[in-house]
Coordinates of C-alpha atoms in Angstrom, one line a residue:
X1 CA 85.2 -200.2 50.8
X2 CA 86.3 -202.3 48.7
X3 CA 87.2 -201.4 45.0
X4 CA 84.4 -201.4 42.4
X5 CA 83.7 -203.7 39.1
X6 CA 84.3 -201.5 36.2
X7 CA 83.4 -202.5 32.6
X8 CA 86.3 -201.4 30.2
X9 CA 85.9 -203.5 27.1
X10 CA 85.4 -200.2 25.2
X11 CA 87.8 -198.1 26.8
X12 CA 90.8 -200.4 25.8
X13 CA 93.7 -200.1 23.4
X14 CA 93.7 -202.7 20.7
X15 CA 95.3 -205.7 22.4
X16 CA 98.0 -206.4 19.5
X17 CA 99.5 -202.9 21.0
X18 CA 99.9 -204.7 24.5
X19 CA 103.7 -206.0 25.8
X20 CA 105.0 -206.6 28.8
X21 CA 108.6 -204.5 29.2
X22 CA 111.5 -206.6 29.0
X23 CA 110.2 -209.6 27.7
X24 CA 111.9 -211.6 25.3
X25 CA 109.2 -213.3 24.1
X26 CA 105.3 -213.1 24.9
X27 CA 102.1 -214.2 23.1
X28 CA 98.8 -213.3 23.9
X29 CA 95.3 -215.1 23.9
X30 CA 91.7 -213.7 24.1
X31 CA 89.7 -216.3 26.6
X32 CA 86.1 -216.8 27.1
X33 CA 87.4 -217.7 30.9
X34 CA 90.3 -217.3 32.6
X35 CA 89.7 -219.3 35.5
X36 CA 91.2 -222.9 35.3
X37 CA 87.5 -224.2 34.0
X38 CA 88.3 -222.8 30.8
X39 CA 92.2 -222.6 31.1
X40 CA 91.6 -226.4 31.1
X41 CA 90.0 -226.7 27.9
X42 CA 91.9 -224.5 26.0
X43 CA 95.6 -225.3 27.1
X44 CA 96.4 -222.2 29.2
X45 CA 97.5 -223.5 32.5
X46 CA 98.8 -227.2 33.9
X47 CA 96.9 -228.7 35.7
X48 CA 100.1 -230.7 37.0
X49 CA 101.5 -227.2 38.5
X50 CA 98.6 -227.2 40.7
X51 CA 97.9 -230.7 41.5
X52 CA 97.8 -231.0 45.6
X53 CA 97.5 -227.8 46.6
X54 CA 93.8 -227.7 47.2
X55 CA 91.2 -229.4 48.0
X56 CA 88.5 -230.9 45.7
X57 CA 85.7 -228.9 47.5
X58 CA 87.4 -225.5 46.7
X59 CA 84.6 -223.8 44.5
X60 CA 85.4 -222.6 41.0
X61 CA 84.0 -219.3 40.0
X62 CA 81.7 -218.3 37.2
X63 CA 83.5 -218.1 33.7
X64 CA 85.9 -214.7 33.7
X65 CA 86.5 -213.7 30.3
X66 CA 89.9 -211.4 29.1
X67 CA 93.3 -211.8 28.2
X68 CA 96.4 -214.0 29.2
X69 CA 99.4 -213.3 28.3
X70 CA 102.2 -216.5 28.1
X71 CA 105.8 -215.4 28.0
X72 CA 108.9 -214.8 29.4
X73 CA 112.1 -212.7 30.5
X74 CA 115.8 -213.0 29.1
X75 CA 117.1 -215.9 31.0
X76 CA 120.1 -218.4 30.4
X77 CA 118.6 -221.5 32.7
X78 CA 116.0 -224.1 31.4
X79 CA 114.7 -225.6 34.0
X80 CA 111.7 -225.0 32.9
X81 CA 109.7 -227.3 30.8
X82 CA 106.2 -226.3 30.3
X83 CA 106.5 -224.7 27.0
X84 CA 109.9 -225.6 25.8
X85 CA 110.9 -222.0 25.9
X86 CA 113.5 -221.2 28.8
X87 CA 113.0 -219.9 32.7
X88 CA 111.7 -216.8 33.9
X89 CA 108.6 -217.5 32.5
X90 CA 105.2 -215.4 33.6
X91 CA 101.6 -215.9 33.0
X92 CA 99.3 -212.1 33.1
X93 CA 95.5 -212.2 33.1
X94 CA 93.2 -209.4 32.8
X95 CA 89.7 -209.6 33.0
X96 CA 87.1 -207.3 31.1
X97 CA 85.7 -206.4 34.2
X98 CA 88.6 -205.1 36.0
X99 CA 88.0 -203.4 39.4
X100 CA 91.1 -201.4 39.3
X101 CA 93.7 -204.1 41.4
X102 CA 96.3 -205.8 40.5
X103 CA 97.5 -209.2 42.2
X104 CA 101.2 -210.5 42.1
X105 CA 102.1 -213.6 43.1
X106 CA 105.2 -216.4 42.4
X107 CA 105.2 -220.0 42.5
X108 CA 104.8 -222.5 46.0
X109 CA 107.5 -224.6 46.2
X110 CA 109.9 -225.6 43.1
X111 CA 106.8 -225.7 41.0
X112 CA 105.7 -223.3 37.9
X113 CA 103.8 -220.1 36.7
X114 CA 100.6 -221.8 36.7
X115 CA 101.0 -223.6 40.3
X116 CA 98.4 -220.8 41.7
X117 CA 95.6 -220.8 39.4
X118 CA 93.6 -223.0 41.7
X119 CA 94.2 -221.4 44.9
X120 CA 94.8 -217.9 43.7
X121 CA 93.8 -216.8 40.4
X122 CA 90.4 -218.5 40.5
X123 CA 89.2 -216.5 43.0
X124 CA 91.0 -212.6 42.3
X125 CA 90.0 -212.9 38.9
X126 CA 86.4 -213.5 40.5
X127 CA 87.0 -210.0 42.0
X128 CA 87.9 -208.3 39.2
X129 CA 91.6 -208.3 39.6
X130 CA 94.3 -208.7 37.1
X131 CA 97.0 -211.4 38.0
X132 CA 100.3 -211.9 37.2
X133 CA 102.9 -214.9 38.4
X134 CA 106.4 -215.7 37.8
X135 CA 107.9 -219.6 37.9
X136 CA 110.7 -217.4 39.8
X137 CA 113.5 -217.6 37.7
X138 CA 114.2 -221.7 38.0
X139 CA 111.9 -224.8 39.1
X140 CA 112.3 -228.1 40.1
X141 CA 114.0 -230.2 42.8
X142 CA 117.6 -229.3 41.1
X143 CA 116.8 -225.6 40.6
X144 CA 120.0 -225.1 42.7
X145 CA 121.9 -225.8 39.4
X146 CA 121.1 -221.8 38.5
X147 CA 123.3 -220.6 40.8
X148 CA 122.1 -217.8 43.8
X149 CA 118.8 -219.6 42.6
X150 CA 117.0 -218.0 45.4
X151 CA 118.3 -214.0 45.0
X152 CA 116.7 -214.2 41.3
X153 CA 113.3 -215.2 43.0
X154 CA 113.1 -212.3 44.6
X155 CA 114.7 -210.2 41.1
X156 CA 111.6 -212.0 39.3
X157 CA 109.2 -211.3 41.2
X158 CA 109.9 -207.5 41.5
X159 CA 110.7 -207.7 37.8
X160 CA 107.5 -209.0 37.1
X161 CA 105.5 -206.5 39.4
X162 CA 107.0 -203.7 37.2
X163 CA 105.9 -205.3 34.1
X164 CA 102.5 -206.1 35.1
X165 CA 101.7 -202.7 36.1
X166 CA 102.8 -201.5 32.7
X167 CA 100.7 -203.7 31.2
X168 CA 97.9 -202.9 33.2
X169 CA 98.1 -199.4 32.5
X170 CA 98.2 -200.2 28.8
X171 CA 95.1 -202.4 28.8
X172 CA 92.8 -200.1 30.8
X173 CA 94.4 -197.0 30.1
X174 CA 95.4 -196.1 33.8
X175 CA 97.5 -197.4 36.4
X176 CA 96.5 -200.1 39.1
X177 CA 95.0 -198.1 42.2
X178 CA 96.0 -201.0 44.3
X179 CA 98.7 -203.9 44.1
X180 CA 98.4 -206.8 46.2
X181 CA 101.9 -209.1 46.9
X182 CA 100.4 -212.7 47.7
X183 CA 101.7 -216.8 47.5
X184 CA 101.9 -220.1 49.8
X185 CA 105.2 -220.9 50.9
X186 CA 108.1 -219.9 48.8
X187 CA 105.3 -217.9 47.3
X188 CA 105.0 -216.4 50.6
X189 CA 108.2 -215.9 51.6
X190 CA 108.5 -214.3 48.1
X191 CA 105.8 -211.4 49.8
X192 CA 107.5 -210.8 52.7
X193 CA 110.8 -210.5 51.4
X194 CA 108.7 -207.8 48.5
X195 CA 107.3 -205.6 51.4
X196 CA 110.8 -205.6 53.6
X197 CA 112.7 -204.8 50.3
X198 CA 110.3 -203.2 47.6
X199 CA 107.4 -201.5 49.4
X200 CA 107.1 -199.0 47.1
X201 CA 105.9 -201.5 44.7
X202 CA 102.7 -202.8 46.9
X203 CA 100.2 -201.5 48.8
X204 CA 100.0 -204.8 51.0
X205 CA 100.2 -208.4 50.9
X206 CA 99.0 -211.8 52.3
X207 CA 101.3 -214.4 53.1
X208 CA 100.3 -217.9 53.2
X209 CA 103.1 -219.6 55.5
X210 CA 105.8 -218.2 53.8
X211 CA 108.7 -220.2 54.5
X212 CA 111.3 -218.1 57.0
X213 CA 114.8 -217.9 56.0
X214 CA 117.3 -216.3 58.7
X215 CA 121.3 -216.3 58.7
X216 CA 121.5 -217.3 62.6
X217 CA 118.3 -219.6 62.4
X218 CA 115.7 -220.7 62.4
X219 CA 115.4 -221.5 58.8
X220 CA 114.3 -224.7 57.0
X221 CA 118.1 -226.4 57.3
X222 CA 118.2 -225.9 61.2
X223 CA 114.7 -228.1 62.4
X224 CA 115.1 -230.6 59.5
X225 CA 118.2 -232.5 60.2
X226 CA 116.6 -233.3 63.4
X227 CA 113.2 -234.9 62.0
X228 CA 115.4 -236.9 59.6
X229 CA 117.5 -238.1 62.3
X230 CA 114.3 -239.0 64.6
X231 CA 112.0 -240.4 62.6
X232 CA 113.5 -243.5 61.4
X233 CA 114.0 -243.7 65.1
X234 CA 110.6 -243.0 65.7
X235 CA 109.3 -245.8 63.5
X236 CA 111.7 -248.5 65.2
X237 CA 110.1 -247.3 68.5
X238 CA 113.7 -246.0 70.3
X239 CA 112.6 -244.2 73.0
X240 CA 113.0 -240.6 73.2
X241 CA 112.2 -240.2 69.1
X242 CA 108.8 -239.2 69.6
X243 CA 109.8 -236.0 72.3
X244 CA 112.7 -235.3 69.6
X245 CA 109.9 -235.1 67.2
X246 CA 107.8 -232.5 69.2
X247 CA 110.8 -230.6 70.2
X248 CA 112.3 -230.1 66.5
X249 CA 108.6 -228.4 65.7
X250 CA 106.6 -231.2 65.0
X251 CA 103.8 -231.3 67.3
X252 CA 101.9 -234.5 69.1
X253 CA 98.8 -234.5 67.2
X254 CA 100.1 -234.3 63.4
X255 CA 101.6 -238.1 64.0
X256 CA 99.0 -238.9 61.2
X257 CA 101.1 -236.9 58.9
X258 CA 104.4 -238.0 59.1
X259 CA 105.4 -240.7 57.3
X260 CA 104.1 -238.7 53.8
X261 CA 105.9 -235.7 54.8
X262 CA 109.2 -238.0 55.2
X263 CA 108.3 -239.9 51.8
X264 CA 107.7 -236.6 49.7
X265 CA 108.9 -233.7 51.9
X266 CA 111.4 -233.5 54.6
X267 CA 114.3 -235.5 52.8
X268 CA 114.0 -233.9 49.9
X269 CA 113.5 -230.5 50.7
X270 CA 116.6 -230.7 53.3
X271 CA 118.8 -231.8 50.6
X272 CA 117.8 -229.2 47.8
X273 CA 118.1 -226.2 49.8
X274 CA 121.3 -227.2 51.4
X275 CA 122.8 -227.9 47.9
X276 CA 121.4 -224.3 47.3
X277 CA 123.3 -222.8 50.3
X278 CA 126.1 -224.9 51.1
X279 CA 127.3 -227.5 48.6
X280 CA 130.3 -228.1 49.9
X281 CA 128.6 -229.9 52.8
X282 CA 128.3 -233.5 50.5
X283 CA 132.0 -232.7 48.0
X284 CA 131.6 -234.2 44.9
X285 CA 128.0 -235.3 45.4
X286 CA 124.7 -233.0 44.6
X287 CA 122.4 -232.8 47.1
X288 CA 123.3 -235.8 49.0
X289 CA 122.3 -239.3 49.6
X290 CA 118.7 -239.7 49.6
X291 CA 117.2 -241.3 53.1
X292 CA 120.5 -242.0 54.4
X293 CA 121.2 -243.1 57.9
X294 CA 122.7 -240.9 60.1
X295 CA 126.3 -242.1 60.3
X296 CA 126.8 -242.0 56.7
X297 CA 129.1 -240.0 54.8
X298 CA 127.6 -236.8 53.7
X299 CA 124.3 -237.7 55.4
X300 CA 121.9 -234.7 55.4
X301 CA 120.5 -236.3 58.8
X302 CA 123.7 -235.0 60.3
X303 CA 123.9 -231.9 58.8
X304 CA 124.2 -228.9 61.5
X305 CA 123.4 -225.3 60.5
X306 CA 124.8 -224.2 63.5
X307 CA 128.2 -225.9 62.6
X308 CA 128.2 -224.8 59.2
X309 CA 126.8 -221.3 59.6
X310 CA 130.2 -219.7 58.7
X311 CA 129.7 -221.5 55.0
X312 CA 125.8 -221.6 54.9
X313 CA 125.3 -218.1 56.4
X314 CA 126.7 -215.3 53.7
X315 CA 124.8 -217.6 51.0
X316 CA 121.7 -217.4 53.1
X317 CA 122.2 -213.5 54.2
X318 CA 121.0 -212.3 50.5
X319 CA 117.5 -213.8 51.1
X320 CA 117.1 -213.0 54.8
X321 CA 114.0 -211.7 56.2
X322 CA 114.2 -209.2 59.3
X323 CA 110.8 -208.7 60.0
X324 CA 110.7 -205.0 59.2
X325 CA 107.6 -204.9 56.6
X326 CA 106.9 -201.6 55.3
X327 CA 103.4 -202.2 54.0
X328 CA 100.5 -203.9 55.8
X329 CA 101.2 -207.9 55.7
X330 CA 98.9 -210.6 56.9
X331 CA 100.1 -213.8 57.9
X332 CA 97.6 -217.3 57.8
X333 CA 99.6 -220.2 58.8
X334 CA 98.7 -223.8 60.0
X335 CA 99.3 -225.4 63.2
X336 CA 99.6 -228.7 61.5
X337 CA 102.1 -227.5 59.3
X338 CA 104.7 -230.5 59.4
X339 CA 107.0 -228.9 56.4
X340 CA 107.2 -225.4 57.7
X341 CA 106.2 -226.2 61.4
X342 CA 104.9 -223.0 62.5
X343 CA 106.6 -222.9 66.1
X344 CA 110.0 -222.5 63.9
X345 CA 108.4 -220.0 61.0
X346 CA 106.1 -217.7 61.4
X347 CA 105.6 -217.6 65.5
X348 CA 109.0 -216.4 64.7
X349 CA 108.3 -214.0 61.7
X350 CA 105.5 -212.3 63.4
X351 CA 107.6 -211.8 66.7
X352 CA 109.9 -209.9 64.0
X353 CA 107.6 -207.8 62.4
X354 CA 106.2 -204.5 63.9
X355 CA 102.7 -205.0 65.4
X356 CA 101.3 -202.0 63.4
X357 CA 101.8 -203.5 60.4
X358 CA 101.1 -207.1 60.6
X359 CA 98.2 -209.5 61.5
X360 CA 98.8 -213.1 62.2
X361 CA 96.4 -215.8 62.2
X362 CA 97.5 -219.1 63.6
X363 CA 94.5 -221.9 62.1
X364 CA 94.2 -225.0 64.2
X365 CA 94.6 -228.1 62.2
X366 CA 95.5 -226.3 58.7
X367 CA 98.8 -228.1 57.6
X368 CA 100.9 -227.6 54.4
X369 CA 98.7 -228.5 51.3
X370 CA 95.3 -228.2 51.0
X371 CA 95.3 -231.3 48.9
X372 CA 95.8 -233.7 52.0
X373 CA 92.3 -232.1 53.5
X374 CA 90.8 -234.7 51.4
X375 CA 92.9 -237.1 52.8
X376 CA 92.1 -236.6 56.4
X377 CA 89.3 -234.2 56.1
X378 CA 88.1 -235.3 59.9
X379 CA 91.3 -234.0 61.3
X380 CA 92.4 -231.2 58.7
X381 CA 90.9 -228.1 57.8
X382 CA 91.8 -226.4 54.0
X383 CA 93.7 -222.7 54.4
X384 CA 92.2 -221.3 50.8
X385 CA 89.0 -219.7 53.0
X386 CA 91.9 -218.2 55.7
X387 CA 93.6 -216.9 53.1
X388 CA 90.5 -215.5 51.5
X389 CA 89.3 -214.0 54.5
X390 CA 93.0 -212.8 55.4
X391 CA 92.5 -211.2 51.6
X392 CA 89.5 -209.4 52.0
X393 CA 91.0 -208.6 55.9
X394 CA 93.7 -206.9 54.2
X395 CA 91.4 -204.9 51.4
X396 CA 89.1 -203.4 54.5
X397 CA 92.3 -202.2 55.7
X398 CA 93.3 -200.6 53.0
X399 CA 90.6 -198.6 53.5
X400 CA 91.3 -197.4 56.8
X401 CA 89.7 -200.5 58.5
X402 CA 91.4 -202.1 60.9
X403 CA 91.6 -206.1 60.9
X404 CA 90.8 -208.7 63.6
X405 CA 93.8 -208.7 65.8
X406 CA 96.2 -211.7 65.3
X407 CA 94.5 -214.8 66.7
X408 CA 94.6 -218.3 66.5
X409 CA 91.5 -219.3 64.8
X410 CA 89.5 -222.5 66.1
X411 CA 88.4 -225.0 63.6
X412 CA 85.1 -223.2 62.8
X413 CA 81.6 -225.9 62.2
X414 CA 81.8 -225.2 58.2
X415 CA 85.4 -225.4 57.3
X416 CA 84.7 -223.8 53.7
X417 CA 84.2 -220.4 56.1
X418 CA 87.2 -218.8 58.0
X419 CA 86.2 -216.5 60.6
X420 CA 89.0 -214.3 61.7
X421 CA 87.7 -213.1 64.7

């Protein structure tokens, strides 16, 4: 059953009496609509934080008017930018018509507070949820710079789930009957990491291939040495690139895909996170040389996890996941996924996690971004209906209905559907 719309304009507090515990500083609008039609117009979101991450045919709902609230917690780093304030910065909407949830969620990527609007927000909002998100503490590609950048992720996100409930409760006068954990890839991570290590703080969450992290592997720094090494290979046409390719997770089929991924994704991403975990790797340099051949000094292409585990490994050991969820969890992932290829993430999360708890739904021909559906929509399906449908999956069973068992989900005729089962 899923929770009602309730109208609660006039049981409300005045909202100059409204603050979210522990921030520093916070200001607060009355919208005519909060989704990113109106956030638009009026300056409340970036559309830059959100730029690639769906597709153009995603819907956008009916105006949904009711508060935001801009601010952000004490923090020393500045990474960043959006407002000129400082990090740890949050965004909290609350609709008029509230239907008693509350939906948590942290930034995809490097990116910012506003990075889900499109995806996320949008559609909860649409529902009658309040939404909250954090930028997680530090963004961008040198957000290794804050130092055990990743552990305050997970502090923010928490943080901000204990804020956002207060603030709930002072806006409609009672406490969220339900909190939902949710994000795309560090986002989701972010959730599973929530309901190993803070269940008591959710009822359940959806995770939209969450990026794995584990201290013996496999973790982003163990599958993408390898693709750097083999696809310059690849492209010169030395034989046996291609089957390195497939073996380091990147699966015939998705060929289509990677050049951008090496362009925009792989290199980048390798060198980041390994600054983040092991800087010694490169001495004196941060985060490497860019595209460097194999061969050269400090060449991320030749970095080994499995060498360097003794360094990399107590760094990474804060931000391990086990697996052992403690609050329902549903999983959508993409088999196309050439950043987080899903044979080295979540086929491996979801042989962690206890079947009881967790639903996986593996959907042919999704891939990272929903952005690059327009690209290639002949050969790519978007993953915003999967996670819907995961979503609403995940509210049934909440009230003591069971979901579709974990399945991998053909590419349906309509694409803007998502059939679980």
């Amino acid at each position: 059953m899923l929770l009602p719309l309730v109208l609660v304009l006039a049981l409300t507090p005045p909202t100059s009496a409204m603050t979210v515990p522990g921030a520093e500083h916070q200001q607060l609008a009355r919208l005519t609509d909060l989704t990113t039609t109106g956030l638009t117009a009026t300056g409340h979101t970036d559309p830059a934080d959100w730029a690639g991450l769906t597709s153009t045919a995603l819907p956008v709902p009916a105006a949904v008017p009711g508060i935001q609230i801009d601010g952000y917690f004490p923090d020393t780093s500045r990474t960043n930018t959006n407002h000129g304030w400082h990090d740890s910065e949050f965004v909290v909407r609350l609709p008029d018509r509230w239907n008693g949830g509350l939906v948590v969620t942290g930034a995809p990527g490097v990116r910012e507070q506003y990075a889900n609007d499109r995806a996320i927000s949008d559609w909860v909002l649409s529902r009658g949820y309040a939404f909250a998100s954090t930028d997680k503490g530090n963004t961008g590609a040198r957000f290794y710079r804050d130092g055990r950048a990743m552990e305050e992720w997970n502090h923010r996100f928490t943080q901000l789930t204990i804020a956002a409930k207060s603030v709930v409760s002072q806006r409609y006068g009672r406490t969220p009957r339900r909190t939902i954990a949710t994000g795309i890839s560090n986002g989701g991570y972010l959730v599973r990491w929530q309901l190993e290590n803070r269940p008591h703080l959710y009822d359940g969450g959806v995770d939209w291939e969450g990026t794995l992290w584990t201290v013996k592997g496999p973790n982003p720094l163990t599958f993408l040495p390898p693709v750097l090494r083999a696809y310059p290979a690849y492209l010169a046409g030395e034989p046996g690139a291609h089957e390195a390719m497939v073996a380091a997770g990147f699966p015939a089929g998705t060929e289509f895909l990677w050049d951008y991924h090496y362009r925009y994704y792989w290199d980048l991403t390798q060198r980041i996170y390994r600054e983040e975990f092991d800087p010694g790797f490169d001495g004196d340099l941060e985060a490497g040389v860019p595209f460097c051949a194999p061969g050269t000094p400090s060449c991320d292409a030749d970095y080994s996890y499995a060498a360097r585990r003794r360094v990399a490994g107590p760094a990474v050991s804060p931000v391990a996941l086990t697996g052992k969820v403690k609050r329902p969890l549903l999983t959508v992932h993409g088999t196309y996924d050439v950043l987080l290829p899903i044979s080295q993430d979540s086929d491996v999360y979801a042989a962690m996690t206890p079947d009881r708890l967790h639903r996986y739904y593996r959907v042919e021909q999704g891939t990272h971004v929903d952005g690059l559906v327009d690209a290639y929509p002949d050969r790519l399906r978007p993953l915003a209906p999967c996670h819907r449908a995961a979503f609403v999956a995940l509210e049934r069973w909440l009230d003591g209905v069971e979901p579709p068992r974990s399945a991998t989900l053909p590419r349906p005729a309509d694409v803007a559907t998502c059939p679980l089962s």
